[in-house]
Tab-separated table of C-alpha atoms in Angstrom:
chain	number	residue	atom	x	y	z
X	1	MET	CA	6.241	11.727	16.117
X	2	ARG	CA	9.504	12.503	14.279
X	3	LYS	CA	10.647	9.872	11.792
X	4	GLU	CA	14.160	9.615	10.389
X	5	ILE	CA	14.161	9.165	6.601
X	6	LYS	CA	17.004	6.936	5.427
X	7	GLY	CA	15.954	6.589	1.773
X	8	ALA	CA	13.086	6.651	-0.713
X	9	THR	CA	11.458	3.734	-2.515
X	10	ILE	CA	8.700	3.493	-5.134
X	11	ILE	CA	6.055	0.822	-4.665
X	12	GLU	CA	5.319	-0.431	-8.179
X	13	ALA	CA	4.926	-4.098	-7.226
X	14	PRO	CA	3.633	-5.580	-3.945
X	15	ASP	CA	6.833	-7.648	-3.690
X	16	ILE	CA	8.842	-4.447	-3.103
X	17	VAL	CA	8.035	-4.967	0.592
X	18	LYS	CA	10.770	-7.634	0.584
X	19	PHE	CA	13.354	-4.988	-0.354
X	20	ILE	CA	12.450	-2.517	2.404
X	21	ASN	CA	14.988	-2.345	5.233
X	22	GLY	CA	13.349	0.315	7.409
X	23	GLY	CA	13.336	4.086	7.491
X	24	GLU	CA	12.192	4.528	3.871
X	25	LEU	CA	9.884	7.156	2.466
X	26	LEU	CA	7.492	5.155	0.273
X	27	LEU	CA	6.009	6.601	-2.922
X	28	THR	CA	3.002	4.993	-4.559
X	29	GLY	CA	0.204	5.609	-7.006
X	30	LEU	CA	-1.452	2.367	-5.754
X	31	TYR	CA	-1.277	0.950	-9.292
X	32	ALA	CA	0.720	-2.007	-7.962
X	33	PHE	CA	-2.387	-2.959	-5.982
X	34	ASN	CA	-4.851	-2.469	-8.841
X	35	SER	CA	-5.825	-6.116	-9.176
X	36	CYS	CA	-5.680	-7.149	-5.518
X	37	THR	CA	-8.717	-7.470	-3.276
X	38	ILE	CA	-9.259	-5.437	-0.119
X	39	GLU	CA	-8.223	-8.460	1.960
X	40	GLU	CA	-5.003	-8.807	-0.012
X	41	PHE	CA	-4.341	-5.082	0.405
X	42	LYS	CA	-4.792	-5.451	4.173
X	43	PHE	CA	-2.168	-8.207	4.091
X	44	TYR	CA	0.309	-5.956	2.265
X	45	ILE	CA	-0.248	-3.239	4.872
X	46	SER	CA	0.375	-5.749	7.665
X	47	GLU	CA	3.687	-6.577	5.983
X	48	LEU	CA	4.518	-2.860	5.863
X	49	GLU	CA	3.853	-2.596	9.609
X	50	LYS	CA	6.880	-4.835	10.239
X	51	LYS	CA	9.231	-2.585	8.240
X	52	ASN	CA	9.242	0.630	10.295
X	53	VAL	CA	8.423	2.926	7.360
X	54	SER	CA	9.195	6.631	7.860
X	55	GLY	CA	6.597	8.213	5.566
X	56	LEU	CA	4.190	7.800	2.660
X	57	ILE	CA	3.668	9.920	-0.446
X	58	LEU	CA	0.523	9.089	-2.386
X	59	LYS	CA	-0.622	9.904	-5.900
X	60	LYS	CA	-4.356	9.335	-6.138
X	61	ARG	CA	-5.209	7.332	-9.253
X	62	LYS	CA	-8.901	6.926	-10.117
X	63	LEU	CA	-8.232	3.983	-12.458
X	64	VAL	CA	-7.186	1.777	-9.536
X	65	GLU	CA	-9.887	-0.685	-8.546
X	66	GLY	CA	-11.371	0.108	-5.102
X	67	VAL	CA	-9.058	3.123	-4.782
X	68	GLU	CA	-11.129	4.950	-2.158
X	69	SER	CA	-11.298	1.943	0.191
X	70	LYS	CA	-7.583	1.307	-0.206
X	71	ILE	CA	-6.734	4.949	0.556
X	72	VAL	CA	-8.866	4.764	3.721
X	73	LEU	CA	-6.907	1.705	4.864
X	74	LEU	CA	-3.628	3.455	4.076
X	75	ARG	CA	-4.644	6.506	6.111
X	76	GLU	CA	-5.651	4.311	9.055
X	77	TYR	CA	-2.271	2.588	8.901
X	78	ALA	CA	-0.458	5.954	8.830
X	79	GLU	CA	-2.478	7.323	11.773
X	80	ASN	CA	-2.066	4.187	13.870
X	81	PHE	CA	1.714	4.168	13.497
X	82	GLY	CA	2.319	7.925	13.469
X	83	ILE	CA	3.557	7.925	9.882
X	84	PRO	CA	3.180	11.095	7.773
X	85	LEU	CA	1.030	10.566	4.668
X	86	ILE	CA	1.288	13.260	1.987
X	87	GLU	CA	-0.948	13.351	-1.089
X	88	VAL	CA	0.566	14.983	-4.176
X	89	SER	CA	-0.747	15.832	-7.620
X	90	PHE	CA	-0.600	13.016	-10.147
X	91	GLU	CA	1.520	15.246	-12.411
X	92	VAL	CA	4.376	15.415	-9.877
X	93	SER	CA	7.264	13.145	-10.865
X	94	PHE	CA	8.356	10.551	-8.317
X	95	GLN	CA	11.908	11.068	-9.528
X	96	THR	CA	11.713	14.749	-8.564
X	97	ILE	CA	10.573	13.857	-5.053
X	98	MET	CA	13.238	11.177	-4.672
X	99	SER	CA	15.969	13.515	-5.876
X	100	LEU	CA	14.933	16.235	-3.404
X	101	VAL	CA	14.885	13.768	-0.529
X	102	MET	CA	18.200	12.166	-1.386
X	103	GLU	CA	19.942	15.481	-1.988
X	104	ARG	CA	19.334	16.201	1.688
X	105	LEU	CA	20.745	12.835	2.682
X	106	PHE	CA	23.721	12.236	0.447
X	107	ASN	CA	26.277	14.000	-1.684
X	108	GLU	CA	25.911	13.904	-5.463
X	109	GLU	CA	27.846	10.683	-6.116
X	110	VAL	CA	26.133	8.774	-3.346
X	111	THR	CA	22.782	10.093	-4.596
X	112	LYS	CA	23.464	8.559	-8.019
X	113	LEU	CA	24.426	5.257	-6.413
X	114	LYS	CA	21.388	5.263	-4.152
X	115	TYR	CA	19.063	6.146	-7.015
X	116	TYR	CA	20.629	3.399	-9.142
X	117	LYS	CA	20.020	0.823	-6.417
X	118	THR	CA	16.495	2.084	-5.798
X	119	THR	CA	15.499	1.863	-9.449
X	120	HIS	CA	17.279	-1.495	-9.774
X	121	ASP	CA	15.330	-2.909	-6.816
X	122	ASN	CA	12.047	-1.603	-8.220
X	123	PHE	CA	12.571	-3.042	-11.691
X	124	MET	CA	13.733	-6.380	-10.262
X	125	ALA	CA	10.734	-6.528	-7.930
X	126	LEU	CA	8.500	-5.818	-10.914
X	127	SER	CA	10.224	-8.516	-13.012
X	128	LEU	CA	9.985	-11.152	-10.290
X	129	SER	CA	6.462	-10.273	-9.179
X	130	ASN	CA	3.807	-12.968	-9.572
X	131	ASN	CA	1.529	-10.338	-11.121
X	132	PHE	CA	4.110	-9.542	-13.804
X	133	LYS	CA	2.654	-11.784	-16.510
X	134	LYS	CA	0.048	-10.107	-18.742
X	135	ASN	CA	2.163	-7.508	-20.534
X	136	PRO	CA	5.693	-7.635	-19.077
X	137	VAL	CA	7.433	-5.377	-21.606
X	138	GLY	CA	4.619	-2.821	-21.395
X	139	ASP	CA	4.832	-2.872	-17.578
X	140	ILE	CA	8.574	-2.145	-17.719
X	141	LEU	CA	8.028	0.808	-20.066
X	142	ASP	CA	5.158	2.126	-17.936
X	143	MET	CA	7.323	2.073	-14.821
X	144	LEU	CA	10.134	3.851	-16.662
X	145	ASN	CA	7.573	6.410	-17.847
X	146	LYS	CA	6.566	7.097	-14.246
X	147	LEU	CA	10.198	7.781	-13.376
X	148	ILE	CA	11.190	10.025	-16.289
X	149	ARG	CA	7.806	11.563	-17.173
X	150	ASN	CA	8.234	11.328	-20.948
X	151	PRO	CA	6.725	9.073	-23.648
X	152	ILE	CA	8.742	5.905	-24.332
X	153	ALA	CA	8.614	3.387	-27.169
X	154	LEU	CA	10.558	0.215	-27.988
X	155	TYR	CA	11.377	-0.596	-31.618
X	156	ASN	CA	12.812	-3.739	-33.185
X	157	GLN	CA	15.686	-3.725	-35.686
X	158	ASP	CA	13.221	-3.063	-38.533
X	159	MET	CA	12.004	0.023	-36.636
X	160	SER	CA	8.564	-1.492	-36.084
X	161	CYS	CA	7.052	-0.408	-32.781
X	162	TYR	CA	7.182	-3.368	-30.375
X	163	ALA	CA	5.635	-1.580	-27.386
X	164	ALA	CA	4.948	1.966	-26.220
X	165	THR	CA	3.597	3.860	-23.246
X	166	GLY	CA	0.093	5.181	-23.687
X	167	SER	CA	-2.490	3.827	-26.093
X	168	GLU	CA	-0.881	4.834	-29.377
X	169	GLU	CA	2.124	3.478	-31.253
X	170	TYR	CA	4.608	6.060	-32.447
X	171	GLU	CA	6.074	6.096	-35.940
X	172	PHE	CA	9.777	6.764	-35.748
X	173	GLU	CA	12.721	6.893	-38.129
X	174	LEU	CA	16.378	6.904	-37.199
X	175	SER	CA	17.995	10.102	-38.459
X	176	THR	CA	21.354	10.068	-40.190
X	177	LYS	CA	21.961	13.428	-38.495
X	178	ALA	CA	21.517	12.061	-34.989
X	179	ALA	CA	24.305	13.182	-32.666
X	180	GLU	CA	26.065	11.127	-30.021
X	181	PHE	CA	24.748	11.805	-26.533
X	182	ASP	CA	26.749	11.436	-23.336
X	183	PRO	CA	24.476	10.003	-20.628
X	184	GLY	CA	26.877	11.197	-17.924
X	185	ILE	CA	27.310	7.690	-16.534
X	186	PHE	CA	29.214	4.597	-17.576
X	187	SER	CA	27.084	2.660	-20.056
X	188	ASN	CA	27.398	-0.357	-22.330
X	189	TYR	CA	24.816	1.114	-24.695
X	190	GLU	CA	24.951	3.690	-27.459
X	191	TYR	CA	22.960	6.894	-26.852
X	192	THR	CA	22.074	9.352	-29.621
X	193	ARG	CA	19.931	12.490	-29.775
X	194	GLN	CA	17.970	13.637	-32.806
X	195	GLU	CA	15.775	16.638	-33.444
X	196	GLY	CA	12.105	16.631	-34.427
X	197	GLU	CA	8.853	18.058	-33.109
X	198	TYR	CA	10.308	17.002	-29.764
X	199	PRO	CA	13.937	15.984	-29.196
X	200	CYS	CA	14.292	12.202	-29.085
X	201	TYR	CA	16.928	10.177	-27.269
X	202	VAL	CA	17.644	6.768	-28.773
X	203	VAL	CA	19.354	3.946	-26.899
X	204	LYS	CA	20.612	1.152	-29.137
X	205	MET	CA	20.823	-2.133	-27.283
X	206	ASN	CA	21.750	-5.668	-28.192
X	207	LEU	CA	19.707	-7.945	-25.971
X	208	ASN	CA	21.354	-11.118	-24.742
X	209	VAL	CA	19.320	-13.354	-27.077
X	210	GLY	CA	20.799	-11.899	-30.269
X	211	ILE	CA	18.072	-9.274	-30.730
X	212	GLN	CA	18.859	-5.637	-31.527
X	213	MET	CA	16.307	-3.075	-30.383
X	214	TYR	CA	15.973	0.669	-29.880
X	215	LEU	CA	14.564	2.384	-26.822
X	216	VAL	CA	13.269	5.850	-27.771
X	217	ILE	CA	12.517	8.579	-25.220
X	218	MET	CA	10.640	11.643	-26.460
X	219	GLU	CA	11.539	14.784	-24.491
X	220	LYS	CA	7.953	16.053	-24.431
X	221	PHE	CA	7.304	17.046	-20.807
X	222	ASP	CA	10.501	16.987	-18.724
X	223	LYS	CA	14.119	17.533	-19.710
X	224	PHE	CA	15.961	14.231	-20.152
X	225	ASN	CA	18.839	14.136	-17.676
X	226	MET	CA	21.483	11.935	-16.122
X	227	MET	CA	19.131	10.553	-13.449
X	228	ASP	CA	16.788	9.503	-16.248
X	229	CYS	CA	19.688	7.639	-17.855
X	230	ILE	CA	20.199	5.699	-14.617
X	231	ALA	CA	16.540	4.659	-14.728
X	232	VAL	CA	16.900	3.732	-18.417
X	233	GLU	CA	19.917	1.510	-17.678
X	234	ASN	CA	17.933	-0.465	-15.104
X	235	ALA	CA	14.909	-0.685	-17.393
X	236	ILE	CA	17.172	-2.243	-20.057
X	237	VAL	CA	18.360	-4.866	-17.550
X	238	ALA	CA	14.705	-5.724	-16.851
X	239	LEU	CA	14.000	-5.913	-20.605
X	240	GLN	CA	16.979	-8.249	-21.064
X	241	TYR	CA	15.634	-10.482	-18.340
X	242	GLU	CA	12.163	-10.529	-19.906
X	243	PHE	CA	13.370	-11.247	-23.451
X	244	SER	CA	15.642	-14.012	-22.140
X	245	ARG	CA	12.658	-15.535	-20.351
X	246	LYS	CA	10.462	-15.299	-23.465
X	247	PHE	CA	13.256	-16.796	-25.589
X	248	ALA	CA	13.724	-19.732	-23.196
X	249	VAL	CA	9.984	-20.436	-23.064
X	250	SER	CA	9.742	-20.209	-26.864
X	251	LYS	CA	12.666	-22.615	-27.348
X	252	LEU	CA	11.109	-25.087	-24.928
X	253	GLU	CA	7.723	-24.887	-26.636
X	254	LYS	CA	9.316	-25.315	-30.093
X	255	LYS	CA	11.314	-28.344	-28.960
X	256	TYR	CA	8.226	-29.922	-27.421
X	257	GLN	CA	6.226	-29.297	-30.613
X	258	HIS	CA	9.161	-30.484	-32.752
X	259	ASP	CA	9.301	-33.838	-30.947
X	260	LEU	CA	5.557	-34.441	-31.285
X	261	LEU	CA	5.502	-33.489	-34.996
X	262	ASN	CA	8.575	-35.635	-35.641
X	263	ASN	CA	6.799	-38.661	-34.176
X	264	ILE	CA	3.716	-38.080	-36.350
X	265	LEU	CA	5.561	-37.309	-39.603
X	266	ASN	CA	7.967	-40.231	-39.289
X	267	GLY	CA	5.371	-42.857	-38.416
X	268	LYS	CA	6.462	-43.288	-34.813
X	269	VAL	CA	2.886	-43.030	-33.538
X	270	THR	CA	1.729	-46.618	-33.197
X	271	SER	CA	-1.898	-46.328	-32.087
X	272	ALA	CA	-4.994	-44.217	-32.663
X	273	ASP	CA	-5.071	-43.231	-28.987
X	274	GLU	CA	-1.483	-41.984	-29.118
X	275	LEU	CA	-2.262	-40.040	-32.305
X	276	LYS	CA	-5.262	-38.371	-30.641
X	277	LYS	CA	-3.152	-37.480	-27.588
X	278	ASN	CA	-0.331	-35.958	-29.649
X	279	ALA	CA	-2.756	-34.071	-31.886
X	280	SER	CA	-4.543	-32.686	-28.827
X	281	LEU	CA	-1.249	-31.453	-27.323
X	282	LEU	CA	-0.459	-29.730	-30.629
X	283	GLY	CA	-3.908	-28.159	-30.844
X	284	MET	CA	-4.725	-30.202	-33.959
X	285	ASP	CA	-7.870	-32.107	-34.873
X	286	PRO	CA	-7.071	-35.850	-35.230
X	287	ASN	CA	-10.001	-36.132	-37.659
X	288	GLY	CA	-9.159	-32.962	-39.612
X	289	HIS	CA	-7.649	-32.517	-43.067
X	290	TYR	CA	-4.071	-31.275	-43.303
X	291	ARG	CA	-1.743	-30.464	-46.171
X	292	VAL	CA	1.982	-31.090	-45.656
X	293	ILE	CA	4.355	-28.891	-47.655
X	294	VAL	CA	8.127	-29.469	-47.544
X	295	PHE	CA	10.511	-26.568	-48.262
X	296	GLY	CA	14.212	-27.007	-48.921
X	297	VAL	CA	17.253	-24.815	-49.594
X	298	THR	CA	19.622	-24.927	-52.582
X	299	TYR	CA	23.132	-23.537	-52.332
X	300	GLU	CA	23.942	-21.775	-55.582
X	301	GLY	CA	27.585	-21.792	-56.650
X	302	SER	CA	28.666	-24.172	-53.907
X	303	THR	CA	27.861	-27.727	-52.945
X	304	GLN	CA	29.729	-27.422	-49.670
X	305	LYS	CA	28.324	-25.391	-46.845
X	306	LYS	CA	29.445	-25.146	-43.261
X	307	MET	CA	27.012	-26.477	-40.691
X	308	ASN	CA	26.451	-23.045	-39.110
X	309	GLU	CA	25.593	-21.509	-42.505
X	310	LYS	CA	23.101	-24.280	-43.234
X	311	LEU	CA	21.447	-23.835	-39.850
X	312	GLN	CA	21.239	-20.067	-40.385
X	313	GLN	CA	19.539	-20.503	-43.752
X	314	ILE	CA	17.098	-23.115	-42.457
X	315	ASN	CA	16.234	-20.826	-39.521
X	316	TRP	CA	15.734	-17.932	-41.948
X	317	LEU	CA	13.458	-20.089	-44.125
X	318	GLU	CA	11.495	-21.150	-41.046
X	319	ASP	CA	10.940	-17.497	-40.088
X	320	VAL	CA	9.693	-16.698	-43.608
X	321	VAL	CA	7.278	-19.646	-43.583
X	322	ARG	CA	5.903	-18.635	-40.170
X	323	GLN	CA	5.465	-15.014	-41.277
X	324	ARG	CA	3.878	-15.705	-44.647
X	325	LEU	CA	1.640	-18.685	-43.882
X	326	THR	CA	-1.125	-18.500	-41.301
X	327	ASP	CA	-2.476	-21.287	-39.117
X	328	VAL	CA	0.441	-23.679	-39.695
X	329	LYS	CA	2.529	-26.011	-37.587
X	330	VAL	CA	6.199	-25.844	-38.565
X	331	HIS	CA	8.757	-28.629	-38.196
X	332	THR	CA	12.423	-28.039	-39.049
X	333	ASP	CA	15.150	-30.502	-39.977
X	334	MET	CA	18.773	-30.140	-41.026
X	335	ASP	CA	17.938	-29.386	-44.656
X	336	LYS	CA	14.206	-28.700	-44.841
X	337	VAL	CA	11.231	-26.981	-43.285
X	338	VAL	CA	7.898	-28.799	-43.092
X	339	ALA	CA	4.683	-26.747	-42.902
X	340	ILE	CA	1.465	-28.486	-41.851
X	341	LYS	CA	-1.574	-26.477	-42.895
X	342	ASN	CA	-5.075	-27.032	-41.570
X	343	CYS	CA	-7.629	-27.433	-44.407
X	344	LYS	CA	-11.382	-27.330	-43.866
X	345	SER	CA	-11.871	-29.909	-46.621
X	346	GLN	CA	-9.754	-31.995	-48.956
X	347	PRO	CA	-8.521	-29.470	-51.570
X	348	ASP	CA	-6.784	-30.127	-54.848
X	349	PRO	CA	-3.086	-30.865	-53.969
X	350	GLY	CA	-1.725	-29.037	-57.017
X	351	ARG	CA	-3.611	-25.829	-56.283
X	352	VAL	CA	-2.558	-25.886	-52.605
X	353	SER	CA	1.114	-26.383	-53.485
X	354	GLN	CA	1.046	-23.519	-55.981
X	355	ARG	CA	-0.621	-21.186	-53.487
X	356	PHE	CA	1.883	-22.060	-50.747
X	357	LYS	CA	4.744	-21.535	-53.176
X	358	ARG	CA	3.407	-18.121	-54.232
X	359	ASP	CA	2.884	-16.988	-50.623
X	360	VAL	CA	6.398	-17.890	-49.537
X	361	GLU	CA	8.030	-16.459	-52.678
X	362	GLN	CA	6.485	-13.092	-51.861
X	363	GLY	CA	8.351	-12.987	-48.544
X	364	SER	CA	11.560	-14.834	-49.338
X	365	GLY	CA	14.394	-15.248	-51.764
X	366	ARG	CA	15.020	-18.406	-53.765
X	367	TYR	CA	14.043	-21.811	-52.438
X	368	ASP	CA	13.206	-25.315	-53.623
X	369	SER	CA	10.041	-27.156	-52.642
X	370	ALA	CA	9.285	-30.822	-52.750
């Protein structure tokens, strides 16, 4: 039976079925179905049956749980509905296949647009998938890696590796000799290229939560090209979404913790039962021993400070306290940071205060403590 191919789509999340309109050539390594049971996989296939798929291209991946049984079900589905199923080597890039298919269907400009939409739909399906919870940033980088076939790493503004494809973290330094790189498409991000053992392409991006990060692509296997840049642009959108989500969750958790700590520290807890409940929600032992240390900020050379400057300095001090002191609950106020440290026994207050002071001084500038 002849099937008209109207487009190509990668299945990297089960939810991609929602984005299929009919007539697509589907590409999969079955990794999207790694954690699902055979019964769940049968359900996904039944959903595919409603979409009038034109063909399937399969990369066999041994790491997928129950891979042989799932491939058998996929073959039965293809045979029953007269759909071609082609198995390709795992080394073959999906992007290469998609480009070849779309070159036959569209002119160059439409191919770029179609590829942009395809990668956008795949990254959005991955971001919104119910299974997208364990390592979201790593999943985004892994999907981008499948598209561009080169190692990828994400670095924070201090050039510490935040996440990377593969099992190892890559050490990387920005070169002062890096040259501007034209991605060949309109972009809101700054691309540079620097030489090394392998050429590296660096995309500087300011995420929408005030975080600056660097996406680094090492040109180790395939030449980095304009189509790769389209995939990178959509990966960045997915990263922005994920960091915004993490930021919102973090702010909510901090506010919730702030309110509970404020009640305890300011004597607003009126009963032993309420104290036990609040301590339990904070992960604290109501019968444990805790040391409370209060940090403040002095403003040298000026007694007047704008509200925004004060908030910035208190936030900076809070970050230092969280980084330098382990196993603490932190409560912030307009002009101070309160650290609540769990102690196994009742230690000498003077020794504890001196140790806290020394620890924070090692990671901060000047401060006052009370």
